[in-house]
Coordinates of C-alpha atoms and ligand atoms in Angstrom, one line a residue:
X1 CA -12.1 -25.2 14.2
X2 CA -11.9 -21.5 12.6
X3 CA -8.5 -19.9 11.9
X4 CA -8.5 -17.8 15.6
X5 CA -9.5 -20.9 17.6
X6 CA -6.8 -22.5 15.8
X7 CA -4.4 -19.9 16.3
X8 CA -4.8 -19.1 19.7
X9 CA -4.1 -23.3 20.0
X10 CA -0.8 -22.5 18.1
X11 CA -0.4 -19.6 20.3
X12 CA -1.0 -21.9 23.9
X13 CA 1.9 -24.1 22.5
X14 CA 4.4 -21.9 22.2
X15 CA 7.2 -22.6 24.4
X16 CA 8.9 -19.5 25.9
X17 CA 12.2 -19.0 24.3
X18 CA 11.7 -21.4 22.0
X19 CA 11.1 -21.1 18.0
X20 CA 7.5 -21.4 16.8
X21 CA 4.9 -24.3 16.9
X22 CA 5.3 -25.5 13.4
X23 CA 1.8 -24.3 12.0
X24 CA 2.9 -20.7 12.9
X25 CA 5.2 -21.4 10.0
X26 CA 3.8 -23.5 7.5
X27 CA 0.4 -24.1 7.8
X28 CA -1.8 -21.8 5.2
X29 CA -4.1 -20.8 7.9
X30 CA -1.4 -18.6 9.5
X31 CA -1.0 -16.6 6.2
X32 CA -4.6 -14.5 6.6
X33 CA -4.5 -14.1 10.4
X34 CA -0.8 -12.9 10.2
X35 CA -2.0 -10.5 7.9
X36 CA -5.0 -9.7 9.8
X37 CA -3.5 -9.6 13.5
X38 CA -0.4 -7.9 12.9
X39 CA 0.3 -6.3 9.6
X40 CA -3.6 -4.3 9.8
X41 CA -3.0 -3.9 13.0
X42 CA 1.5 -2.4 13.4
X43 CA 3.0 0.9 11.9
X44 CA 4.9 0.4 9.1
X45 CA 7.6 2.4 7.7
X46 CA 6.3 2.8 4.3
X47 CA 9.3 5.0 3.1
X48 CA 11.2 8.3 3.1
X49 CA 9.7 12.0 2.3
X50 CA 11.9 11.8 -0.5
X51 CA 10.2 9.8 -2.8
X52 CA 7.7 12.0 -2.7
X53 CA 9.8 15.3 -3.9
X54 CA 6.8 17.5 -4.7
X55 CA 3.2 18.5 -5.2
X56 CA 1.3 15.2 -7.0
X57 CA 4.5 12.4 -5.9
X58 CA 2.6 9.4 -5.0
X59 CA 3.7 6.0 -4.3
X60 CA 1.5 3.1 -4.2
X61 CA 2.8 0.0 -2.2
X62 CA 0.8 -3.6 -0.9
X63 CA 0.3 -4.4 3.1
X64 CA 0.0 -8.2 2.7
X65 CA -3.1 -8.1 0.1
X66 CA -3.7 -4.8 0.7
X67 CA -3.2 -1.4 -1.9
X68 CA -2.3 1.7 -0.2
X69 CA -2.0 4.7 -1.8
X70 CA 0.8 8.1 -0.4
X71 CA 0.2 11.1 -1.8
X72 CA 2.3 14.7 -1.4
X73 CA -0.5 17.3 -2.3
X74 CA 0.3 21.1 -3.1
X75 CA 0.4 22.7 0.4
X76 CA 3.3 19.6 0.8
X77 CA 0.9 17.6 3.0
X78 CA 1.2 13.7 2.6
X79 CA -1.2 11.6 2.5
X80 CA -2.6 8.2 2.6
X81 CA -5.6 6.4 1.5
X82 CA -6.5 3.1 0.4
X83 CA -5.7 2.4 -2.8
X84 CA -9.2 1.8 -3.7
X85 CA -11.7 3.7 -5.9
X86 CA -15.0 5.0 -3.7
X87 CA -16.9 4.0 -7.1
X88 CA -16.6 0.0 -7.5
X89 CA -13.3 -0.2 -5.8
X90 CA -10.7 -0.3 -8.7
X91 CA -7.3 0.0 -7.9
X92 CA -6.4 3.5 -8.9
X93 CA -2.8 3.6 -9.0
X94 CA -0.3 0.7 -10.1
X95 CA 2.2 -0.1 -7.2
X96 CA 5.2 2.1 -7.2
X97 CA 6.2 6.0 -7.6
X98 CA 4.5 8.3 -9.6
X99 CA 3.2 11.6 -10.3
X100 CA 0.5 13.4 -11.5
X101 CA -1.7 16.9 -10.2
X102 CA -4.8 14.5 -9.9
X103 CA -5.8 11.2 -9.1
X104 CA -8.2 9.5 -11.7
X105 CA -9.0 5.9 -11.6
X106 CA -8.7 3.6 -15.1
X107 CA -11.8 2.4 -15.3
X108 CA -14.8 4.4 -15.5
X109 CA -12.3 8.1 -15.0
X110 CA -13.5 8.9 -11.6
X111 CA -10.8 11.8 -11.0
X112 CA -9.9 12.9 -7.0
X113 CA -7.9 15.5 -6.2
X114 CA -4.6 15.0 -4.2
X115 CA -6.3 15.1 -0.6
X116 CA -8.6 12.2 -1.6
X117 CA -11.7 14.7 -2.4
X118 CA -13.8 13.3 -6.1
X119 CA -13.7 16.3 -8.4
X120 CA -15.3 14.3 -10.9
X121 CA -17.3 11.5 -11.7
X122 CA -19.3 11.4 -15.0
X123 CA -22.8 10.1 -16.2
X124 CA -23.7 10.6 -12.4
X125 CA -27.0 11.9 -11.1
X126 CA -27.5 15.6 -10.7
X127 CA -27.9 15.3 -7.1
X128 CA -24.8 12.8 -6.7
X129 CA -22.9 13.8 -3.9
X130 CA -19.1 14.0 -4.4
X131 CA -18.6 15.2 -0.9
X132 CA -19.9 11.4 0.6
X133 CA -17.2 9.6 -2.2
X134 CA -13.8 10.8 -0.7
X135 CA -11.2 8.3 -1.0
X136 CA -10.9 6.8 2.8
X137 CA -7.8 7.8 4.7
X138 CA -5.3 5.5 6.5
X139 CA -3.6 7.2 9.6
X140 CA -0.1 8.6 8.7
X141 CA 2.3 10.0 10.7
X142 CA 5.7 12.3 9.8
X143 CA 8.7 12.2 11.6
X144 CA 12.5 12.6 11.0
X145 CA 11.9 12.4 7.1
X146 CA 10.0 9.1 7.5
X147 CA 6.7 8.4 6.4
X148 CA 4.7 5.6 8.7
X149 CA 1.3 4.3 8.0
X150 CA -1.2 1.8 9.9
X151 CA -4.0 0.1 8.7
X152 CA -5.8 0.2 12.1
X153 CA -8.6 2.7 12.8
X154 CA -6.9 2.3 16.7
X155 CA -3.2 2.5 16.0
X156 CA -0.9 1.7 18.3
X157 CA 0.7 4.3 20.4
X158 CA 3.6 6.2 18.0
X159 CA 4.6 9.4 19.9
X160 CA 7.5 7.8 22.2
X161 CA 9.5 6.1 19.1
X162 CA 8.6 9.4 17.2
X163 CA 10.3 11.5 20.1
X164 CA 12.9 8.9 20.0
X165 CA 13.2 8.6 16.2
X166 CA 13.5 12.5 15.8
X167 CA 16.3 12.7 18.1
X168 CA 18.2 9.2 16.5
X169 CA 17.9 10.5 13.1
X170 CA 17.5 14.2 12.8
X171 CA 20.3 14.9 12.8
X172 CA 21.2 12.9 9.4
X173 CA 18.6 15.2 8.1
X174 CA 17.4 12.9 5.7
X175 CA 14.8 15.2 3.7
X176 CA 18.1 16.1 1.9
X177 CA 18.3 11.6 0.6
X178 CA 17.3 10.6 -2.5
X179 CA 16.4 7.1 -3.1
X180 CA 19.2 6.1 -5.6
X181 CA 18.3 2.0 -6.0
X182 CA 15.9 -0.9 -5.3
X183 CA 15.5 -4.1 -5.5
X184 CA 12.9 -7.0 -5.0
X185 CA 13.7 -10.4 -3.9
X186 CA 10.9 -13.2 -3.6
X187 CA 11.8 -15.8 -1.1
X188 CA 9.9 -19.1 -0.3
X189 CA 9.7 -19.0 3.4
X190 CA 7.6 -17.5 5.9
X191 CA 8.0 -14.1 6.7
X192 CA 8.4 -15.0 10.2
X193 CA 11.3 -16.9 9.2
X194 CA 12.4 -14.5 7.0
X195 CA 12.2 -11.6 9.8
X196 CA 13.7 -13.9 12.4
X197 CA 17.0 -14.2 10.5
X198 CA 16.2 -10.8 10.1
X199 CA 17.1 -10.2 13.6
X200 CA 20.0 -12.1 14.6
X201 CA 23.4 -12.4 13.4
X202 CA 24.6 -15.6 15.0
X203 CA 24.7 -16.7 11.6
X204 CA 26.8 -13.8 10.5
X205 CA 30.1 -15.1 11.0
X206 CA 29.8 -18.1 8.9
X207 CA 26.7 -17.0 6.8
X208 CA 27.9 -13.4 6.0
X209 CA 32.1 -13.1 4.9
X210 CA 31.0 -9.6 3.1
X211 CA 29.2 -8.2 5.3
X212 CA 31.8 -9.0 8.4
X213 CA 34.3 -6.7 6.9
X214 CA 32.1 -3.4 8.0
X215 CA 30.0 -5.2 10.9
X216 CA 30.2 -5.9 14.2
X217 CA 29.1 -9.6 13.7
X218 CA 31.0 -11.6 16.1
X219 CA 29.8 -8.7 19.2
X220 CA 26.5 -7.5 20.7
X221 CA 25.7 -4.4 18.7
X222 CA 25.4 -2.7 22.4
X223 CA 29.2 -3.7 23.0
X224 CA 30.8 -0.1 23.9
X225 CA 33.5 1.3 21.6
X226 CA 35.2 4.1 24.0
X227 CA 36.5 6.2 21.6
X228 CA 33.1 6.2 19.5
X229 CA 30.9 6.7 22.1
X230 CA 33.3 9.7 23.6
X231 CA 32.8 11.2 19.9
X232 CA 29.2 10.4 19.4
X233 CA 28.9 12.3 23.1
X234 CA 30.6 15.2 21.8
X235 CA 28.5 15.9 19.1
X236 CA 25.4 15.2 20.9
X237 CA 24.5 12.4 19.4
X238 CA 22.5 9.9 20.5
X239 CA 23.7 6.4 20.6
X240 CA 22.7 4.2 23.4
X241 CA 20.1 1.4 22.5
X242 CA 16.8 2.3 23.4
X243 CA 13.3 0.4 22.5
X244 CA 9.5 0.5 22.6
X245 CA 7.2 -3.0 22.3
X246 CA 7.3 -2.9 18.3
X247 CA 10.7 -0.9 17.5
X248 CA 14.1 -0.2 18.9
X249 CA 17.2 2.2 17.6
X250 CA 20.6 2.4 18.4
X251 CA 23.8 4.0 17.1
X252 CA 27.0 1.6 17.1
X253 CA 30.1 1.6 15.7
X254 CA 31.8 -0.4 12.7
X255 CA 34.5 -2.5 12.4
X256 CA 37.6 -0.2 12.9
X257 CA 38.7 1.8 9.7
X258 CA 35.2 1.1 8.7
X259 CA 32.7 4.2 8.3
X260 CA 30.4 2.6 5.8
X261 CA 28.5 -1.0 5.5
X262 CA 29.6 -1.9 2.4
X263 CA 32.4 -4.4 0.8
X264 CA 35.2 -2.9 2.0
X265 CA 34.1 -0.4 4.9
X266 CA 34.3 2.7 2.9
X267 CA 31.6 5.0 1.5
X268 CA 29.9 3.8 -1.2
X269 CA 28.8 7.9 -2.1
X270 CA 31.5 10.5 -2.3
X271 CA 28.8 12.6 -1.4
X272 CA 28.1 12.5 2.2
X273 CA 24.9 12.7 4.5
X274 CA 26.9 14.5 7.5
X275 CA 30.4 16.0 7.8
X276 CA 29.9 15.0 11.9
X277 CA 33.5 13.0 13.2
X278 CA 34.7 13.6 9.7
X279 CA 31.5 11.2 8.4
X280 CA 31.9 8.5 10.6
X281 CA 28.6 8.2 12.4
X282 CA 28.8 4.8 12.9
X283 CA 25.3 2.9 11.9
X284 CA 22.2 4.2 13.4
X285 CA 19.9 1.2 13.2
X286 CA 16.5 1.2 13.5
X287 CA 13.9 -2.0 13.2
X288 CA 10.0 -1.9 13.3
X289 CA 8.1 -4.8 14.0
X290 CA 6.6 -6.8 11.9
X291 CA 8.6 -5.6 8.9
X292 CA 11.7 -4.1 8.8
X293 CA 15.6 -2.8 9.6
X294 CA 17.4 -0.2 8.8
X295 CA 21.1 1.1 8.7
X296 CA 21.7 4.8 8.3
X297 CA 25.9 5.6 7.8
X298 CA 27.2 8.6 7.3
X299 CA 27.1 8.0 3.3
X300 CA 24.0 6.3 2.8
X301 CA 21.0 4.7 4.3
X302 CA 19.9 1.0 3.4
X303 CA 16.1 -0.1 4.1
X304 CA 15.0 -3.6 4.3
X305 CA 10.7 -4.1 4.4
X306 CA 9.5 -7.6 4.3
X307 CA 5.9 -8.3 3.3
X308 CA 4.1 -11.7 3.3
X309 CA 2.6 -12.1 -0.3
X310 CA 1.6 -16.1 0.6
X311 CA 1.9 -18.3 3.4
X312 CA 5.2 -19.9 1.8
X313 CA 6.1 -16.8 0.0
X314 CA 7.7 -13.3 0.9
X315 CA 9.0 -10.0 -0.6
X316 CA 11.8 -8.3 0.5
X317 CA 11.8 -4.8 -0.5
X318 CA 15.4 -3.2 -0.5
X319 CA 16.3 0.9 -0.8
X320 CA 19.2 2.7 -0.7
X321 CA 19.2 6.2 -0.1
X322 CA 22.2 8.7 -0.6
X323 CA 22.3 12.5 -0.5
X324 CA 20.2 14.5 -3.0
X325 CA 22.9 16.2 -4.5
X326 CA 24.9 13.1 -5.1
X327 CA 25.2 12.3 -8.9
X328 CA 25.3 9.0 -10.2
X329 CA 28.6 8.4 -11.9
X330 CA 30.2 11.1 -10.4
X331 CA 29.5 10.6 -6.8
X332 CA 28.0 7.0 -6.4
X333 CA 27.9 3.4 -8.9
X334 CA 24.4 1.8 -8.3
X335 CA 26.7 -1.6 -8.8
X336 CA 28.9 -1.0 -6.2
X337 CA 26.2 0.7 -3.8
X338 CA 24.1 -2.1 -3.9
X339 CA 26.7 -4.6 -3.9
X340 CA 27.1 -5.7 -0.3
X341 CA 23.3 -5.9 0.4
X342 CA 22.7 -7.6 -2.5
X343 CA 24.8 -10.5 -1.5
X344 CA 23.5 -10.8 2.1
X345 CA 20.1 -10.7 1.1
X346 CA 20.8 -13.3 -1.7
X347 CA 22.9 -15.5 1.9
X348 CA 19.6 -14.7 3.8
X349 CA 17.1 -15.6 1.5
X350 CA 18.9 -19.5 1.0
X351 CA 19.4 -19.4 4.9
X352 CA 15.2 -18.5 5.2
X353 CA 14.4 -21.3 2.5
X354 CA 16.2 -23.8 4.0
X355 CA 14.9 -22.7 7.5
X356 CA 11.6 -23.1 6.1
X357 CA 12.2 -26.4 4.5
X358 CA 13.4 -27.7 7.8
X359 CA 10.3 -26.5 9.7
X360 CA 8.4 -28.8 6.9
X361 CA 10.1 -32.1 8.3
X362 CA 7.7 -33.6 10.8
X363 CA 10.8 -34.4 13.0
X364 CA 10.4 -30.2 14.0
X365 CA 10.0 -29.2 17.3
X366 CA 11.1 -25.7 18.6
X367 CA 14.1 -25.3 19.6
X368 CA 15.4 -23.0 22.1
X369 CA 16.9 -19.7 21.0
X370 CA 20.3 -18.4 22.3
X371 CA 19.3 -15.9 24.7
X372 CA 22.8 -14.2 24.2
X373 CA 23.3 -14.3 20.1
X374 CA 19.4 -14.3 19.5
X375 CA 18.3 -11.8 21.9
X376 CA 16.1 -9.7 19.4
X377 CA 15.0 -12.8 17.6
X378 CA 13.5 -13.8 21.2
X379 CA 12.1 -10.0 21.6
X380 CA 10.4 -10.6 17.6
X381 CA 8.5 -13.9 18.2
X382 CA 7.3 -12.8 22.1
X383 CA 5.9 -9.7 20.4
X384 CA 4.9 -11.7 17.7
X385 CA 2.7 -14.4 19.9
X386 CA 1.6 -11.2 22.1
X387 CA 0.2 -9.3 19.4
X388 CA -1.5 -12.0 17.8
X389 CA -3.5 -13.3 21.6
X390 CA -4.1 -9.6 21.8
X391 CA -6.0 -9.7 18.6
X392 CA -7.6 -13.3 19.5
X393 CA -8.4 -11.7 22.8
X394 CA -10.4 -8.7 21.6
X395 CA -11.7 -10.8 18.0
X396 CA -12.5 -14.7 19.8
Ligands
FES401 FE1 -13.1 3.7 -10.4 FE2 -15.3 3.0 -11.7 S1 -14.1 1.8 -10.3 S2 -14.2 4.9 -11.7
FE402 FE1 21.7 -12.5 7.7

């Protein structure tokens, strides 16, 4: 059987409203046609303008197995390409921020300019054409501050999160952030599992004493808060959960006295994003499927990306974001910024490990999800089996 016959048998045995046939999980097979059916294949959120502050910023991240490559040229364009060098394919930039006025790869000094054009390439031919060796582009789109990129020649459609993303977040205006902090955390399960904990929090309560003291963990996140939503209205700001097949958005309010999510509901920057209801915005959260949430409060903004790096294995890729003026010290402690993430990631990642050391037992059978506490959890795995017969459909 090849890997799509036997996925779209997985795929036929999945129960609705139920948790994954167990090879979806575990079985290694499930690893390269994840990566090939639905990370190639979504828009991910690869970051915020930000990190790429002026002309020559790049940052070079991994899709799954794959090197991409962001660039911010001089007109303040931004790019991306594939991290890939047009002469043998050499990686031409290590993974992670950067900056330089050209692009030159480490091996044999091939040297593009910052919109992917080769400037140079030694030892070449003197009718080599540099024109036919441009690095190859990966569709980009800009909106709101954000940066998102899909592998796919034939992306999915983007404009109605964009329109719906520019009005969420504009007005947090965040090409004023910085990104202030990260952090990497390798956990042994299956990003699926990973991402469904991801999207749920009927394990907050027990799973999650931090995070409860700033989160709304025991209600529906769509649960109305008069007075906030009378505010938010005020200042014509959106709030009301809205979603597309592979995203959805909403701006809710914390825990009363709480404006921030962090230990103790207060900001965690001095300096704030907005002066709006005296910086209490509530959270505007935003997730993208397959990868990732977000949390935007009026202090900061806190981005969780999840990448499959092996079948059993998965990176979670946390960043904070505060205000560009902000001054470390001063204005913010990276300790105490990261401190409440940091410790639910650490509760998640046990909660996904042991998940995923469960699904191992041969006594696993899906179980059904809580339609009420595990709505988005449902909403994930749907898309997920929907996305991945699509790509069966149009690849068997
Ligand atoms: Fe890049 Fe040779 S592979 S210059
Ligand atoms: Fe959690």
């Amino acid at each position: 059987m090849n890997d799509l016959s036997w996925a779209a048998t997985q795929l036929a045995a999945r129960k609705p409203d139920h948790s994954l046939p167990q090879g979806l999980y575990t079985d290694p097979r499930a690893f390269d046609f994840d990566l090939d059916a639905i990370y190639a294949r979504s828009w991910l959120m690869a970051g915020l303008e930000c990190e790429l502050p002026t002309a020559g910023s790049r940052l070079a991240l991994t899709i799954g197995k794959w090197p991409v490559l962001i660039v911010r040229d001089k007109t303040g364009e931004i790019r991306a390409f594939h991290n890939s060098c047009s002469h043998r394919g050499s990686i031409l930039c290590e993974a992670g921020h950067g900056s330089a006025p050209r692009l030159i790869c480490p091996y044999h000094r091939w040297t593009y300019g910052l919109d992917g054009s080769l400037l140079a390439a030694g030892r070449m031919p003197a009718d080599f054409n540099k024109g036919e060796h441009s690095l190859r582009p990966v569709p980009l789109r800009r909106v709101a501050g954000a940066i998102f990129i899909c592998l796919a020649d034939d992306p999915p459609e983007f404009d109605s999160f964009g329109q719906q993303f520019e009005a969420y977040a504009g007005p947090l205006n965040f090409a004023n952030l910085k990104l202030a902090a990260t952090d990497l955390m390798v956990e042994e399960a299956n990003w699926k599992l990973v991402m469904e904990n991801a999207r749920e929090c009927y394990h907050c309560p027990t799973g999650h004493p931090e995070l409860g003291q700033s989160f709304p963990v025991q209600s529906a996140q769509d649960t109305v808060d008069r007075d906030f939503v009378e505010a938010m209205d005020r200042l014509g700001l959106p709030h009301a959960g809205v979603e597309g097949s592979w995203w959805q958005l909403a701006r809710f309010a914390l825990n009363a006295g709480c404006s921030s999510i962090s230990m103790d509901g207060q900001p965690v920057c001095s300096r704030p994003l907005t002066t709006l209801n005296g910086g209490n915005v509530g959270s505007l959260r935003w997730a993208i499927d397959p990868h990732l949430f977000a949390h935007a409060t009026g202090d900061h903004v806190f981005v969780f990306s999840c990448m499959p790096v092996g079948p059993r294995e998965t990176h979670v890729f946390s960043r904070w974001y505060v205000h560009k003026d902000a001054e470390e010290g001063r204005d913010y402690q990276i300790p105490a910024l990261k401190e409440l993430w940091l410790k639910t990631n650490l509760q998640d990642k046990e909660l996904a490990e042991n998940n995923h050391r469960g699904v191992l037992s041969p006594g696993y059978r899906p179980g059904p999800y809580s339609l009420e506490a595990e709505r988005l959890v449902t909403r994930f795995a749907d898309w997920y089996c929907q996305s991945a017969k699509d790509y069966v459909a149009s690849h068997g």
